[in-house]
Structures are given as structure tokens and as C-alpha cells.
Coordinates of C-alpha atoms in Angstrom, one line a residue:
Chain B
X272 CA -0.4 0.1 0.2
X273 CA 1.1 3.6 -0.9
X274 CA 2.4 6.0 2.0
X275 CA -0.7 8.3 2.1
X276 CA 0.8 11.7 3.7
X277 CA 2.9 11.5 0.9
X278 CA 4.7 15.1 -0.6
X279 CA 1.5 15.4 -3.3
X280 CA -1.2 14.2 -0.7
X281 CA 0.0 16.3 2.3
X282 CA 1.0 19.8 -0.5
X283 CA -2.5 19.4 -1.1
X284 CA -3.7 19.1 2.5
X285 CA -1.7 22.9 2.8
X286 CA -2.8 24.2 0.1
X287 CA -6.8 23.7 1.0
X288 CA -6.4 24.8 4.4
X289 CA -4.3 27.9 3.7
X290 CA -7.5 28.7 0.8
X291 CA -9.7 27.8 3.4
X292 CA -8.0 30.0 5.8
X293 CA -6.8 33.6 3.3
X294 CA -11.0 33.7 2.4
X295 CA -12.4 32.6 4.9
X296 CA -9.8 35.4 7.6
X297 CA -10.6 38.2 3.7
X298 CA -14.4 37.8 4.3
X299 CA -14.6 37.4 8.0
X300 CA -12.3 40.9 8.3
X301 CA -13.9 42.8 5.4
X302 CA -12.1 42.8 3.0
X303 CA -13.7 41.8 0.7
X304 CA -16.8 43.6 -0.8
X305 CA -20.7 42.3 0.1
X306 CA -20.8 41.3 -3.1
X307 CA -17.7 39.3 -3.1
X308 CA -18.7 37.8 -0.1
X309 CA -22.0 37.2 -1.8
X310 CA -20.0 35.3 -4.8
X311 CA -18.8 32.3 -2.3
X312 CA -21.0 30.1 -1.7
X313 CA -21.8 29.8 -5.4
X314 CA -18.1 29.3 -6.4
X315 CA -18.3 26.6 -4.1
X316 CA -22.2 25.6 -5.1
X317 CA -21.0 25.6 -9.2
X318 CA -17.4 23.8 -8.1
X319 CA -19.3 20.6 -6.6
X320 CA -21.5 20.5 -10.0
X321 CA -18.9 20.8 -12.5
X322 CA -16.2 18.7 -10.9
X323 CA -19.7 15.4 -10.1
X324 CA -20.4 16.1 -14.4
X325 CA -17.0 15.8 -15.0
X326 CA -17.2 11.9 -13.8
X327 CA -19.9 12.0 -16.4
X328 CA -19.3 14.0 -18.7
X329 CA -14.8 13.2 -18.8
X330 CA -14.7 9.9 -16.8
X331 CA -17.4 7.9 -18.0
X332 CA -17.8 9.7 -22.0
X333 CA -21.2 10.0 -21.8
X334 CA -22.7 13.5 -22.6
X335 CA -25.4 14.3 -20.5
X336 CA -27.4 17.7 -20.3
X337 CA -30.1 17.0 -17.2
X338 CA -27.7 17.3 -14.7
X339 CA -29.4 21.0 -13.3
X340 CA -33.1 18.0 -12.7
X341 CA -30.1 16.2 -10.5
X342 CA -29.4 19.6 -8.7
X343 CA -32.6 21.1 -8.4
X344 CA -34.9 17.1 -7.0
X345 CA -32.2 17.4 -4.3
X346 CA -32.5 20.7 -4.0
X347 CA -36.2 20.6 -3.7
X348 CA -36.8 17.4 -1.1
X349 CA -33.8 18.5 1.6
X350 CA -34.8 22.5 1.3
X351 CA -38.9 20.7 2.4
X352 CA -36.9 17.7 5.1
X353 CA -34.9 21.5 6.6
X354 CA -38.5 23.0 6.5
X355 CA -39.9 20.3 9.2
X356 CA -37.4 20.0 11.2
X357 CA -37.3 23.5 12.8
X358 CA -36.8 21.9 16.3
X359 CA -33.1 21.0 15.7
X360 CA -29.7 22.3 15.7
X361 CA -30.2 24.8 11.6
X362 CA -26.8 22.9 10.7
X363 CA -27.2 19.9 11.8
X364 CA -30.8 19.7 10.2
X365 CA -28.7 21.0 6.9
X366 CA -26.4 18.0 8.1
X367 CA -29.3 15.8 7.2
X368 CA -31.1 17.9 4.9
X369 CA -27.8 17.1 2.3
X370 CA -28.0 13.5 2.7
X371 CA -31.2 13.8 1.7
X372 CA -31.2 15.2 -0.4
X373 CA -28.2 13.9 -1.4
X374 CA -30.3 10.6 -1.4
X375 CA -33.1 11.4 -2.8
X376 CA -31.2 13.0 -6.6
X377 CA -28.8 9.3 -6.4
X378 CA -32.2 7.4 -5.9
X379 CA -33.6 9.7 -9.6
X380 CA -30.5 8.9 -11.2
X381 CA -30.4 5.9 -10.7
X382 CA -34.1 5.9 -12.5
X383 CA -32.7 7.5 -14.9
X384 CA -29.6 5.4 -15.7
X385 CA -31.9 2.6 -16.6
X386 CA -32.7 3.5 -19.8
X387 CA -30.1 5.9 -20.6
X388 CA -27.4 2.9 -20.2
X389 CA -29.7 0.9 -22.7
X390 CA -29.0 3.4 -25.5
X391 CA -25.2 5.1 -26.9
X392 CA -24.1 8.8 -27.2
X393 CA -26.8 11.4 -28.5
X394 CA -29.8 9.2 -27.0
X395 CA -28.1 9.8 -23.5
X396 CA -28.0 13.3 -24.3
X397 CA -31.7 13.1 -25.8
X398 CA -32.8 11.6 -22.9
X399 CA -31.1 13.0 -19.7
X400 CA -32.3 16.5 -21.5
X401 CA -36.0 14.7 -21.6
X402 CA -35.4 13.8 -17.6
X403 CA -33.5 17.7 -16.9
X404 CA -37.5 18.9 -18.5
X405 CA -39.7 16.6 -16.8
X406 CA -38.2 17.5 -13.9
X407 CA -39.1 21.3 -14.0
X408 CA -42.5 20.2 -15.7
X409 CA -43.5 18.5 -12.6
X410 CA -41.8 21.0 -10.0
X411 CA -43.6 24.5 -11.5
X412 CA -47.0 22.6 -11.3
X413 CA -47.0 21.0 -7.6
X414 CA -48.5 22.1 -4.6
X415 CA -45.7 20.9 -2.3
X416 CA -43.0 22.7 -4.2
X417 CA -44.9 25.9 -4.0
X418 CA -45.5 26.0 -7.8
X419 CA -43.7 28.1 -10.0
X420 CA -43.0 31.5 -7.3
X421 CA -41.2 28.7 -6.1
X422 CA -39.8 26.9 -2.9
X423 CA -39.9 29.5 -0.3
X424 CA -38.5 30.7 4.2
X425 CA -35.6 28.3 3.5
X426 CA -33.5 28.1 6.8
X427 CA -30.2 30.0 5.4
X428 CA -27.7 28.2 7.1
X429 CA -25.4 27.3 4.1
X430 CA -22.3 29.6 4.4
X431 CA -19.2 30.2 3.8
X432 CA -17.4 27.0 5.9
X433 CA -19.0 24.7 5.3
X434 CA -19.4 24.6 1.6
X435 CA -15.9 24.6 1.5
X436 CA -15.9 21.4 3.5
X437 CA -18.7 20.2 1.8
X438 CA -16.9 20.7 -2.0
X439 CA -13.8 19.1 -1.2
X440 CA -14.5 16.0 0.5
X441 CA -17.1 15.8 -2.8
X442 CA -13.7 17.1 -5.0
X443 CA -11.6 14.1 -3.3
X444 CA -14.2 11.6 -3.1
X445 CA -14.8 11.6 -6.9
X446 CA -10.3 12.1 -7.5
X447 CA -10.1 9.1 -5.4
X448 CA -12.3 7.3 -7.0
X449 CA -11.3 8.0 -10.6
X450 CA -6.8 7.7 -9.5
X451 CA -8.8 3.9 -8.5
X452 CA -9.5 1.0 -9.7
X453 CA -13.1 1.1 -10.6
X454 CA -12.2 4.4 -12.0
X455 CA -9.9 2.8 -15.0
X456 CA -12.7 0.2 -16.2
X457 CA -15.2 3.9 -15.8
X458 CA -12.6 5.0 -18.1
X459 CA -11.4 2.1 -20.3
X460 CA -15.5 2.3 -21.5
X461 CA -15.1 6.1 -22.9
X462 CA -12.6 4.5 -24.4
X463 CA -13.4 1.5 -25.9
X464 CA -16.7 -0.6 -25.3
X465 CA -16.4 -2.7 -26.2
X466 CA -13.3 -3.8 -25.9
X467 CA -14.3 -3.1 -21.9
X468 CA -16.5 -5.6 -21.5
X469 CA -14.1 -8.4 -23.9
X470 CA -12.2 -8.2 -21.3
X471 CA -14.8 -8.4 -18.3
X472 CA -15.6 -5.5 -17.1
X473 CA -19.2 -4.9 -15.8
X474 CA -20.5 -1.8 -18.0
X475 CA -23.1 -1.7 -16.5
X476 CA -22.2 -2.2 -12.6
X477 CA -19.9 1.1 -14.2
X478 CA -22.6 3.3 -15.5
X479 CA -24.9 2.7 -13.2
X480 CA -22.4 4.0 -10.3
X481 CA -20.6 7.0 -12.3
X482 CA -24.6 8.1 -13.0
X483 CA -25.4 7.5 -9.2
X484 CA -22.8 9.2 -7.5
X485 CA -22.4 12.1 -9.8
X486 CA -26.4 12.7 -8.9
X487 CA -25.9 12.3 -5.5
X488 CA -23.6 15.6 -5.0
X489 CA -25.2 17.7 -7.3
X490 CA -28.5 16.3 -5.4
X491 CA -26.1 17.9 -2.3
X492 CA -25.4 21.2 -4.5
X493 CA -29.4 22.1 -5.2
X494 CA -29.9 22.0 -1.1
X495 CA -26.3 24.1 -0.4
X496 CA -27.9 26.3 -3.5
X497 CA -31.1 26.9 -1.9
X498 CA -29.6 27.2 2.3
X499 CA -27.4 29.7 0.9
X500 CA -30.9 31.3 -1.7
X501 CA -33.4 31.1 1.2
X502 CA -35.4 30.5 -1.8
X503 CA -35.8 27.7 -4.3
X504 CA -37.4 28.4 -8.5
X505 CA -37.7 25.8 -10.4
X506 CA -36.7 28.3 -13.8
X507 CA -33.9 28.6 -12.8
X508 CA -33.0 24.6 -12.3
X509 CA -33.7 24.5 -16.2
X510 CA -31.3 22.9 -19.7
X511 CA -29.4 26.1 -19.4
X512 CA -28.4 26.0 -15.5
X513 CA -27.1 21.9 -17.0
X514 CA -25.9 23.9 -20.5
X515 CA -23.5 26.7 -18.1
X516 CA -22.8 23.1 -15.6
X517 CA -21.1 21.5 -19.3
X518 CA -19.1 24.6 -20.0
X519 CA -17.4 24.8 -17.0
X520 CA -16.3 20.7 -17.3
X521 CA -15.4 21.3 -20.9
X522 CA -13.7 24.8 -20.0
X523 CA -11.0 22.8 -16.9
X524 CA -10.8 20.1 -19.7
X525 CA -12.8 17.1 -19.8
X526 CA -11.5 14.4 -17.2
X527 CA -9.9 17.4 -14.9
X528 CA -10.3 18.0 -11.8
X529 CA -8.2 20.7 -11.6
X530 CA -9.4 22.4 -15.2
X531 CA -13.2 22.0 -13.3
X532 CA -12.5 24.5 -10.2
X533 CA -10.7 26.7 -11.6
X534 CA -12.9 26.1 -15.1
X535 CA -16.3 26.8 -12.2
X536 CA -15.0 29.8 -10.4
X537 CA -13.3 32.4 -13.5
X538 CA -17.1 31.4 -15.0
X539 CA -18.1 32.2 -11.5
X540 CA -17.0 35.3 -11.3
X541 CA -17.1 36.7 -13.9
X542 CA -20.1 37.6 -15.0
X543 CA -20.4 39.5 -11.6
X544 CA -16.8 41.3 -12.1
X545 CA -17.8 43.0 -15.2
X546 CA -21.2 43.8 -15.1
X547 CA -21.2 44.5 -19.4
X548 CA -20.2 40.9 -19.3
X549 CA -23.2 39.4 -18.7
X550 CA -25.2 41.1 -21.8
X551 CA -22.5 38.3 -23.3
X552 CA -22.6 35.3 -20.8
X553 CA -25.0 33.0 -23.1
X554 CA -22.8 34.3 -26.1
X555 CA -19.1 33.2 -25.5
X556 CA -19.8 30.8 -23.1
X557 CA -21.0 29.2 -27.2
X558 CA -18.2 30.2 -27.8
X559 CA -16.4 28.9 -25.8
X560 CA -17.4 25.1 -26.9
X561 CA -17.5 25.0 -29.7
X562 CA -14.0 26.9 -29.8
X563 CA -13.0 24.2 -27.4
X564 CA -14.2 21.0 -29.4
X565 CA -12.5 22.0 -32.5
X566 CA -9.1 22.7 -30.1
X567 CA -8.9 20.1 -28.8
X568 CA -10.4 17.0 -31.2
X569 CA -9.8 19.1 -34.8
X570 CA -5.8 17.7 -36.2
X571 CA -6.5 21.3 -38.0
X572 CA -5.7 23.0 -34.7
X573 CA -2.8 19.4 -34.1
X574 CA 0.0 23.0 -35.4
X575 CA -1.3 25.6 -32.6
X576 CA -2.0 23.3 -29.9
X577 CA 1.7 22.4 -30.3
X578 CA 2.9 26.0 -30.4
X579 CA 0.5 26.1 -27.1
X580 CA 1.7 23.5 -24.7
X581 CA 1.2 24.9 -21.1
X582 CA 5.0 22.7 -19.9
X583 CA 6.5 24.4 -23.7
X584 CA 5.5 27.5 -22.0
X585 CA 7.3 26.6 -19.1
X586 CA 10.4 25.2 -21.0
X587 CA 10.9 28.2 -22.5
X588 CA 10.3 30.7 -19.4
X589 CA 13.0 28.5 -17.5
X590 CA 15.5 29.3 -20.6
X591 CA 14.9 32.9 -20.4
X592 CA 15.3 32.7 -16.0
X593 CA 18.4 30.1 -16.2
X594 CA 19.7 32.6 -19.5
X595 CA 19.9 35.6 -17.5
X596 CA 22.2 35.0 -14.8
X597 CA 25.2 34.8 -17.2
X598 CA 24.4 37.5 -19.2
X599 CA 25.2 39.4 -15.7
Chain U
X4 CA -67.3 15.6 -31.2
X5 CA -66.4 18.8 -32.7
X6 CA -64.4 20.0 -30.1
X7 CA -61.9 16.8 -31.2
X8 CA -61.7 17.3 -34.2
X9 CA -60.7 20.7 -33.9
X10 CA -58.3 19.6 -31.9
X11 CA -57.0 17.0 -33.3
X12 CA -56.6 19.3 -36.6
X13 CA -55.0 21.6 -34.5
X14 CA -52.3 18.3 -33.4
X15 CA -51.7 17.6 -38.3
X16 CA -51.1 21.9 -38.2
X17 CA -48.2 21.3 -35.6
X18 CA -47.2 17.4 -36.3
X19 CA -46.6 18.2 -40.0
X20 CA -44.4 21.3 -38.7
X21 CA -42.7 18.7 -36.4
X22 CA -43.0 16.4 -39.3
X23 CA -40.1 18.9 -42.2
X24 CA -37.9 19.1 -39.2
X25 CA -38.2 15.7 -37.9
X26 CA -36.8 15.2 -42.4
X27 CA -34.1 17.5 -41.0
X28 CA -33.1 15.4 -38.6
X29 CA -33.0 11.4 -40.5
X30 CA -31.4 13.7 -43.1
X31 CA -28.1 14.5 -41.2
X32 CA -28.3 11.5 -38.9
X33 CA -28.8 9.3 -41.6
X34 CA -25.6 10.3 -43.6
X35 CA -22.8 11.6 -41.3
X36 CA -24.2 10.2 -38.1
X37 CA -24.4 12.7 -35.4
X38 CA -27.0 15.0 -33.9
X39 CA -27.8 18.6 -35.0
X40 CA -29.3 20.2 -32.1
X41 CA -28.6 23.6 -34.5
X42 CA -31.2 22.3 -36.5
X43 CA -34.4 23.7 -34.3
X44 CA -32.3 26.6 -34.4
X45 CA -31.8 27.3 -38.0
X46 CA -36.0 27.6 -38.3
X47 CA -35.1 29.9 -35.5
X48 CA -32.6 31.9 -38.4
X49 CA -35.6 31.3 -41.3
X50 CA -38.8 32.6 -40.0
X51 CA -36.4 35.8 -38.3
X52 CA -35.5 35.9 -42.4
X53 CA -39.1 36.3 -42.9
X54 CA -39.4 39.0 -40.4
X55 CA -36.8 41.2 -41.6
X56 CA -38.0 40.3 -45.1
X57 CA -42.5 40.8 -45.3
X58 CA -42.0 43.8 -42.5
X59 CA -38.8 45.7 -42.5
X60 CA -37.6 45.7 -46.7
X61 CA -41.4 44.8 -47.9
X62 CA -40.6 41.5 -49.9
X63 CA -43.6 39.9 -51.0
X64 CA -44.3 37.0 -48.9
X65 CA -43.4 34.4 -51.1
X66 CA -40.9 35.7 -52.2
X67 CA -39.6 36.7 -48.9
X68 CA -40.2 32.5 -48.1
X69 CA -38.0 31.9 -50.5
X70 CA -35.4 34.6 -49.5
X71 CA -35.7 33.0 -46.3
X72 CA -34.7 28.5 -47.5
X73 CA -31.6 30.5 -49.5
X74 CA -30.2 32.7 -46.2
X75 CA -31.7 28.6 -44.3
X76 CA -29.3 26.4 -46.6
X77 CA -26.7 28.4 -46.7
X78 CA -27.0 28.6 -42.9
X79 CA -26.6 25.1 -42.6
X80 CA -24.1 24.3 -45.2
X81 CA -22.1 27.3 -43.7
X82 CA -22.6 25.7 -40.1
X83 CA -21.6 22.0 -41.3
X84 CA -18.2 23.4 -42.5
X85 CA -17.0 25.3 -39.8
X86 CA -17.8 23.0 -37.3
X87 CA -18.5 19.8 -38.4
X88 CA -16.4 18.9 -41.2
X89 CA -13.5 19.1 -39.0
X90 CA -14.7 16.6 -36.5
X91 CA -16.0 14.2 -38.6
X92 CA -14.4 10.8 -37.7
X93 CA -13.9 12.0 -33.6
X94 CA -16.1 10.9 -31.3
X95 CA -19.9 11.7 -30.9
X96 CA -19.9 13.6 -27.3
X97 CA -17.4 15.6 -29.3
X98 CA -19.0 16.7 -32.3
X99 CA -23.1 17.3 -29.5
X100 CA -20.9 19.4 -27.3
X101 CA -20.3 21.5 -30.7
X102 CA -23.6 21.1 -31.6
X103 CA -24.4 22.6 -29.1
X104 CA -22.7 25.8 -28.5
X105 CA -24.1 26.6 -32.0
X106 CA -27.8 25.5 -31.7
X107 CA -26.6 28.7 -28.0
X108 CA -24.7 30.7 -30.7
X109 CA -27.5 31.0 -33.1
X110 CA -30.3 31.7 -30.2
X111 CA -28.1 34.0 -28.5
X112 CA -27.2 35.6 -31.6
X113 CA -30.1 36.2 -32.4
X114 CA -30.9 37.7 -28.6
X115 CA -28.6 40.4 -29.4
X116 CA -29.9 41.6 -32.9
X117 CA -33.8 40.8 -31.9
X118 CA -34.3 41.6 -27.9
X119 CA -36.1 39.3 -26.2
X120 CA -39.2 40.8 -27.2
X121 CA -41.8 38.1 -28.7
X122 CA -42.4 39.8 -32.1
X123 CA -45.2 39.3 -34.8
X124 CA -45.4 37.5 -38.0
X125 CA -47.7 39.6 -41.1
X126 CA -50.1 36.8 -42.6
X127 CA -47.7 35.0 -44.5
X128 CA -50.1 34.0 -46.2
X129 CA -54.4 35.3 -47.0
X130 CA -56.1 31.8 -47.0
X131 CA -60.1 32.2 -44.9
X132 CA -59.9 27.8 -44.4
X133 CA -62.6 25.7 -45.0
X134 CA -65.0 24.6 -43.1
X135 CA -65.9 20.6 -42.8
X136 CA -70.3 20.3 -41.3
X137 CA -69.1 22.1 -38.5
X138 CA -65.7 22.2 -38.4
X139 CA -63.6 25.0 -39.4
X140 CA -60.3 24.2 -40.5
X141 CA -58.5 27.0 -40.8
X142 CA -56.4 28.7 -44.1
X143 CA -53.3 28.2 -42.0
X144 CA -53.5 23.8 -40.9
X145 CA -54.3 23.7 -45.3
X146 CA -51.2 26.0 -46.3
X147 CA -49.0 23.7 -43.6
X148 CA -50.4 20.2 -44.7
X149 CA -50.4 20.6 -49.1
X150 CA -47.3 21.7 -48.0
X151 CA -45.6 19.4 -45.8
X152 CA -47.8 16.0 -48.3
X153 CA -46.0 17.9 -51.6
X154 CA -42.4 18.4 -50.0
X155 CA -42.5 15.3 -48.7
X156 CA -43.2 13.7 -52.4
X157 CA -41.1 15.5 -53.7
X158 CA -38.1 13.9 -51.1
X159 CA -39.6 10.6 -51.6
X160 CA -39.1 11.6 -55.4
X161 CA -35.5 12.7 -55.1
X162 CA -34.0 10.4 -53.1
X163 CA -35.3 7.3 -55.4
X164 CA -34.4 8.7 -58.4
X165 CA -31.8 11.2 -59.2
X166 CA -28.8 10.5 -59.0
X167 CA -28.1 12.8 -56.0
X168 CA -30.3 11.6 -54.4
X169 CA -29.4 7.7 -54.7
X170 CA -25.6 9.4 -53.7
X171 CA -26.7 10.4 -50.1
X172 CA -29.1 6.7 -49.4
X173 CA -25.0 5.2 -50.9
X174 CA -23.2 7.8 -47.9
X175 CA -25.3 6.9 -45.9
X176 CA -24.9 3.2 -45.8
X177 CA -21.2 3.2 -46.0
X178 CA -19.6 6.4 -46.6
X179 CA -15.5 4.7 -47.5
X180 CA -17.5 2.5 -49.5
X181 CA -19.6 5.0 -51.2
X182 CA -16.1 7.1 -51.8
X183 CA -14.5 3.8 -53.4
X184 CA -17.7 4.4 -56.4
X185 CA -16.5 7.9 -57.2
X186 CA -19.1 9.5 -54.4
X187 CA -18.1 12.9 -53.6
X188 CA -19.0 12.9 -49.8
X189 CA -17.8 16.1 -48.9
X190 CA -20.8 17.6 -51.3
X191 CA -23.4 15.6 -50.4
X192 CA -23.0 16.4 -47.1
X193 CA -22.9 19.6 -47.3
X194 CA -26.1 19.0 -49.5
X195 CA -28.4 16.9 -46.7
X196 CA -27.4 19.6 -44.6
X197 CA -28.6 22.8 -47.4
X198 CA -32.0 20.1 -48.0
X199 CA -32.3 19.7 -44.5
X200 CA -31.9 24.0 -43.6
X201 CA -34.2 24.5 -46.6
X202 CA -37.0 22.2 -44.8
X203 CA -36.1 24.0 -41.3
X204 CA -36.7 27.5 -43.3
X205 CA -40.2 25.9 -44.5
X206 CA -41.3 24.4 -41.4
X207 CA -40.5 28.4 -39.8
X208 CA -42.9 30.1 -41.9
X209 CA -45.5 27.4 -41.6
X210 CA -44.7 27.8 -37.5
X211 CA -44.5 31.8 -38.1
X212 CA -47.4 31.6 -40.4
X213 CA -49.5 28.6 -37.0
X214 CA -48.7 30.7 -34.1
X215 CA -47.8 34.7 -34.9
X216 CA -45.7 35.6 -32.9
X217 CA -41.6 34.7 -32.6
X218 CA -39.0 34.9 -30.6
X219 CA -35.1 33.8 -30.6
X220 CA -34.7 31.2 -28.1
X221 CA -38.5 29.8 -30.1
X222 CA -36.3 27.1 -32.5
X223 CA -34.7 25.4 -29.5
X224 CA -38.2 23.3 -27.8
X225 CA -39.3 23.1 -31.4
X226 CA -36.3 21.4 -32.4
X227 CA -36.4 19.3 -29.0
X228 CA -40.0 18.4 -30.3
X229 CA -39.3 17.5 -33.9
X230 CA -36.1 15.4 -32.8
X231 CA -38.1 13.0 -30.5
X232 CA -40.9 12.4 -33.5
X233 CA -37.7 11.8 -35.4
X234 CA -37.1 9.0 -33.0
X235 CA -40.9 8.0 -32.6
X236 CA -41.2 7.1 -36.4
X237 CA -37.3 5.8 -36.3
X238 CA -34.2 7.8 -37.4
X239 CA -32.8 7.1 -40.6
X240 CA -36.3 6.5 -42.0
X241 CA -38.4 9.2 -43.9
X242 CA -41.9 8.6 -43.9
X243 CA -41.1 8.0 -40.3
X244 CA -39.8 10.7 -39.9
X245 CA -43.8 11.9 -41.5
X246 CA -45.1 9.5 -39.4
X247 CA -43.3 10.6 -35.4
X248 CA -44.2 14.0 -36.6
X249 CA -47.8 13.4 -37.3
X250 CA -48.3 11.5 -34.4
X251 CA -46.5 13.3 -32.0
X252 CA -48.1 16.8 -32.9
X253 CA -51.4 14.5 -32.1
X254 CA -50.6 13.4 -29.3
X255 CA -49.2 16.5 -28.1
X256 CA -52.0 18.5 -28.2
X257 CA -55.2 16.5 -27.1
X258 CA -52.8 15.8 -24.2
X259 CA -53.2 20.5 -24.3
X260 CA -56.8 20.2 -24.8
X261 CA -57.1 17.5 -22.7
X262 CA -55.3 17.1 -19.9
X263 CA -53.1 19.9 -18.6
X264 CA -51.3 22.1 -20.6
X265 CA -48.4 22.2 -18.7
X266 CA -47.8 19.2 -18.6
X267 CA -47.9 18.2 -21.9
X268 CA -44.2 18.8 -21.8
X269 CA -43.7 16.1 -19.7
X270 CA -46.6 14.1 -21.5
X271 CA -44.4 14.2 -25.3
X272 CA -40.9 13.4 -23.0
X273 CA -42.4 10.7 -22.1
X274 CA -43.0 9.0 -25.4
X275 CA -39.8 9.3 -26.4
X276 CA -38.0 7.6 -23.4
X277 CA -41.2 4.8 -24.2
X278 CA -40.3 4.1 -27.1
X279 CA -36.4 3.3 -26.1
X280 CA -37.0 1.8 -24.0
X281 CA -39.3 0.1 -25.7
X282 CA -38.1 -0.5 -29.1
X283 CA -34.8 1.8 -29.7
X284 CA -35.1 2.1 -33.4
X285 CA -38.6 3.1 -33.7
X286 CA -41.6 2.6 -35.3
X287 CA -39.9 2.8 -38.9
X288 CA -37.1 1.6 -38.3
X289 CA -35.4 -1.2 -39.4
X290 CA -32.2 -2.6 -36.9
X291 CA -29.6 -2.9 -37.0
X292 CA -26.4 -5.1 -35.4
X293 CA -23.6 -3.0 -33.6
X294 CA -20.1 -5.2 -35.4
X295 CA -17.3 -4.5 -34.0

């Protein structure tokens, strides 16, 4: 067994704690503006969503367009439960609500997984899209969810620290899964389903595993989202939200967890920081999707990619830095 | 009974529009093996082109529709050349994400140009409709049905009788073999996109004349429903697209009338899931065995 506390893990541990400490100090010390402090929780929620969708899109290689639907199921289930638990300490209620929301979303993920696992490629996209749309329609038309005007008066308990903890745990679990035997099996399905089946990988089991885990974390993100805003509106979980999460994953790089974290952070902050930009947000998203795909997969852009390689740029930078002392 | 017949006729109207759009999906899917997510938004491009031509440039309606068809065909071909062609041999995930990107690009460009406000399309056809006993059939419905039937027959003849149409069949059967037989695959794919997009323009004109109001997001949901119609009829099959479109339109209209307007979308999507569970090749589709 490999040593758990090796150099790399220690580095990540320290980084995690330092980032939390700095952000916590900045926000408690009122260094960050009111607007920025309000952005911390949405950033965390979006990171959880992006990382969990990456498990399906990046590692399993299926396109799911209903991630906002899972988020909605979790959000409504969790927040409805939280509202009934006013006697408990608020934090405990939130944790129970998150678990319940996650489990509810996972259960729906299982139900959606049943038809999806029999389909291939394009059909998966359209069925998950359809499910997402059905969920929004149902939430809009049910009495218990408050209908189109939304579920109101949810206790607002989600603060930066709890979101941060949940986010770190989510990234940790998905990263561990991705690097494990199970994760390699999931990636093998992405590379070639027939070949994976022929070496004895249980396709149905692993597809379902990825789906359910992804839905579980999306549900938790939904509860945090609701508990942060205090109100849930069905419309905010439509197709556009699913596409937004997909853009985080695609921009960060499919199959790259640090990429998802960085992309979700930047794309959540950018529209807030640049008010003028927010009109063009969706336009920019669409261009990001097309450009990333063309740059990544088209043979025509191979030469551009070779020039714009991080490793090459890093090497160039190193060379320059090493040359300087010689000149002096 | 009268109400039922009226709803049925309304269903045939919207179903014909779905059928025309579904044809574009089916043809592109058959030949390029991709789900062209942006196809629905081509309807919107067509509708806005006709709107601008009629209301700002005061072009006569039939000429405006012709302009719309040409503009959409050009859009379809250009989109294929820029966005899809470079990705032809990559994974379907890559192509699909690109197609979603194109769909979003069209929607948001039109949102920036024309604004969020719904625009009301001037009447394109002046035809009062007919009375059958006590049931009135609106003029738009008659024109829509007639146009759809004519287009369907013309398309079937084109594909089965002309050289270019047979080339399309050959490419959808086996791209490599078709190329070896001297068929220009690139040109055939371009032609498919052009025809599909031209049909979408016609659908846009019929949609706008039936519903009057047009907006930048009008194509997205219509497109998805048309895709469901294509799947229902069996993707890759031209009679299937027609059949699937009509069935879906009637089911949608009847559930709107007798169950609930809000739930009708959920019912339509439910049909898709049921079809895929029970008969993934669609009602008229052929089963293909996957080879390694």
C-alpha cells in the first residue's frame, strides 16, 4: 500500500487549508466586498456541480444534459426536509438535509440510469435533457414545491465554511474514485466500450455507479444552493443551467478535476465582476464550447496546440530564467 | 366531438411542422451520424429572415419565404463546413458538444440582434379556411398540410430517382464504400445539410404563420420535439419522420386539450423515453447489428 501522507497529498492538504484560511480571513475581516462575499457560496456550489458532472462527461464519456435536474431534485427534497426540522440545531438540520437531498438525487439518478444505460451517445444526451425538462415541469406544477413562484422561507444556513468543506470532500471522493480501480474501469468504458466489455468490465454496473455518484453530489450542491438563497425557483434548474455546468467541465478540460475547479471559479466570478460582460455571457459560453472542441479534437489545429502547450511555455520560461544569470 | 376534431386538426397542423423539422434531423443523422442540435435554431433563423424581409423590406411573402429558404440553406452548409467537418472522425461526444455550442450561438446572436421581445409576424398567406360540416379548418392548417405532403413526395422522388439522392443513400449506407465508387462525400453531406436547413426554413414560415409570434428561443424546444418525432418514427427513415411528426403533434395537442397544458411537454418527453425503452429503433426503423 502506498503511503497516504506522501509529498503530493501533503501539498494538497496544506493548499486546501491555506486557501480556506485566506478566504475565511478575508471575508470575516470584511476585506472582500459584500458582493464578493456573496459569491463564495455559489462558487463552491458550482465547483461541486462541475466536478460531479465531470465524472459522467469526462471519465465515463457520456453527455448528460440533465445535471440541473439532479440538482433540483436534491435541492427540493433537502430543503423541504430542512423546513420540517425547525426543532433541531440548524447545522444538524442542514447536514441531514444535504444527505437526504443527495440520496433523493441519487435515487432519481438510478431511475434515469435504467433507460440511459441501454442507449448510446446522442440518445443519452436527449434522454437526460428530457428528464431534466420533466423534472422542471413537475416542480412547476406540484403544490408541495410551491409551483412556479418557488419554495420560500428555507432557513439560510449555508455559509462559506460548510460549502468549502463539502466541496473539498466532493473533490477528494471523486478524485480518489477516478484514480482507483473503479475509476480506471470507468475510463476504459469511455475509451472503448466493446474492448472494456471483452476484458470483463461490468459496463452496466460502472455506468450506473458513475451516474448515481454524480447525481448524489449534484443533489448536495442543490441543497447548499437552496440553503444559501433561501428560495428555490423551478425555472432556475432548466436546460440553461445544465449547459452552464457543461461549459465549466468543457472549459476546464474533460477528465481534469483541477480544470473543473478553476473553470467553475472563473466563470462564476466573471459575470459578476464584469457587469457589461453578463449580457454576452451566453454568447461567450457558446463560443467556448465550439472553440474548445475544435481546438481539442480537430486535426487542423494540431500545430497550434503544439505551440500553445503549457509544458513548452514552462520550458521556455525556465530557459529564459536560466539564461539571465549568465548575462550578468 | 367537434372539439375533438378541432384539436385533431390542430394536432395535424403542428405535427406537419414537426415532420418537416424531423426530416432534417433524420437526413443529417442518416448521413453524418450526428445529432445536429442546432437544427431547431435554423427554424428560428428562417422565421426571423422572413420577418425582416416582410416587415422591414416589404418583400412579398412568397419571395420572402424563398429568401428564408436560401439563407437557411447557406447557414446549414456554412455551419457544417466550419463546425462539424473538422470533427468528422472524432467521438460523438465532441461533435454533440459542438452542436450544442452552435445552437446556443445562433440563439444568443439573435437575442442580441432582435432582443428578447416576441415579434409578431405579418400574415404570410391570405386564405380563409374551409368549413367541413360544423368544423372549421383554418387556412394555415390547409397550407401547412398541403406543403408538407408536397415536400414529402418531392423529397422521396428526389432521393430515390436522382443521382444526387442515390448518392445520399449510398453515403448513409457506407461512407467509405461510397467514396470508392466515386461519390463526392463532402458535396453529398453539404447537400444534405442544405436540404435539411431549407426544410427547416419552410417549417419556420409555417410555424410563424400558425402561431404569429416568434422569439429567439422558439427553435430550441420545437427542435427537440421534432427530434423526438424523428426517434419515434425511426431515425434515418423518411416516412418515419412524417409519421412520427404527425403522431407527436396529435398526442401533444390532445394532451394539451384534455389533460393539462403544463404537463403536455412532460408527456411528450415521456413518450420519447418509452419508445427508447421498448423499441429503440422507432416505429418504422430498421434494426442494425453493431459490428466491432
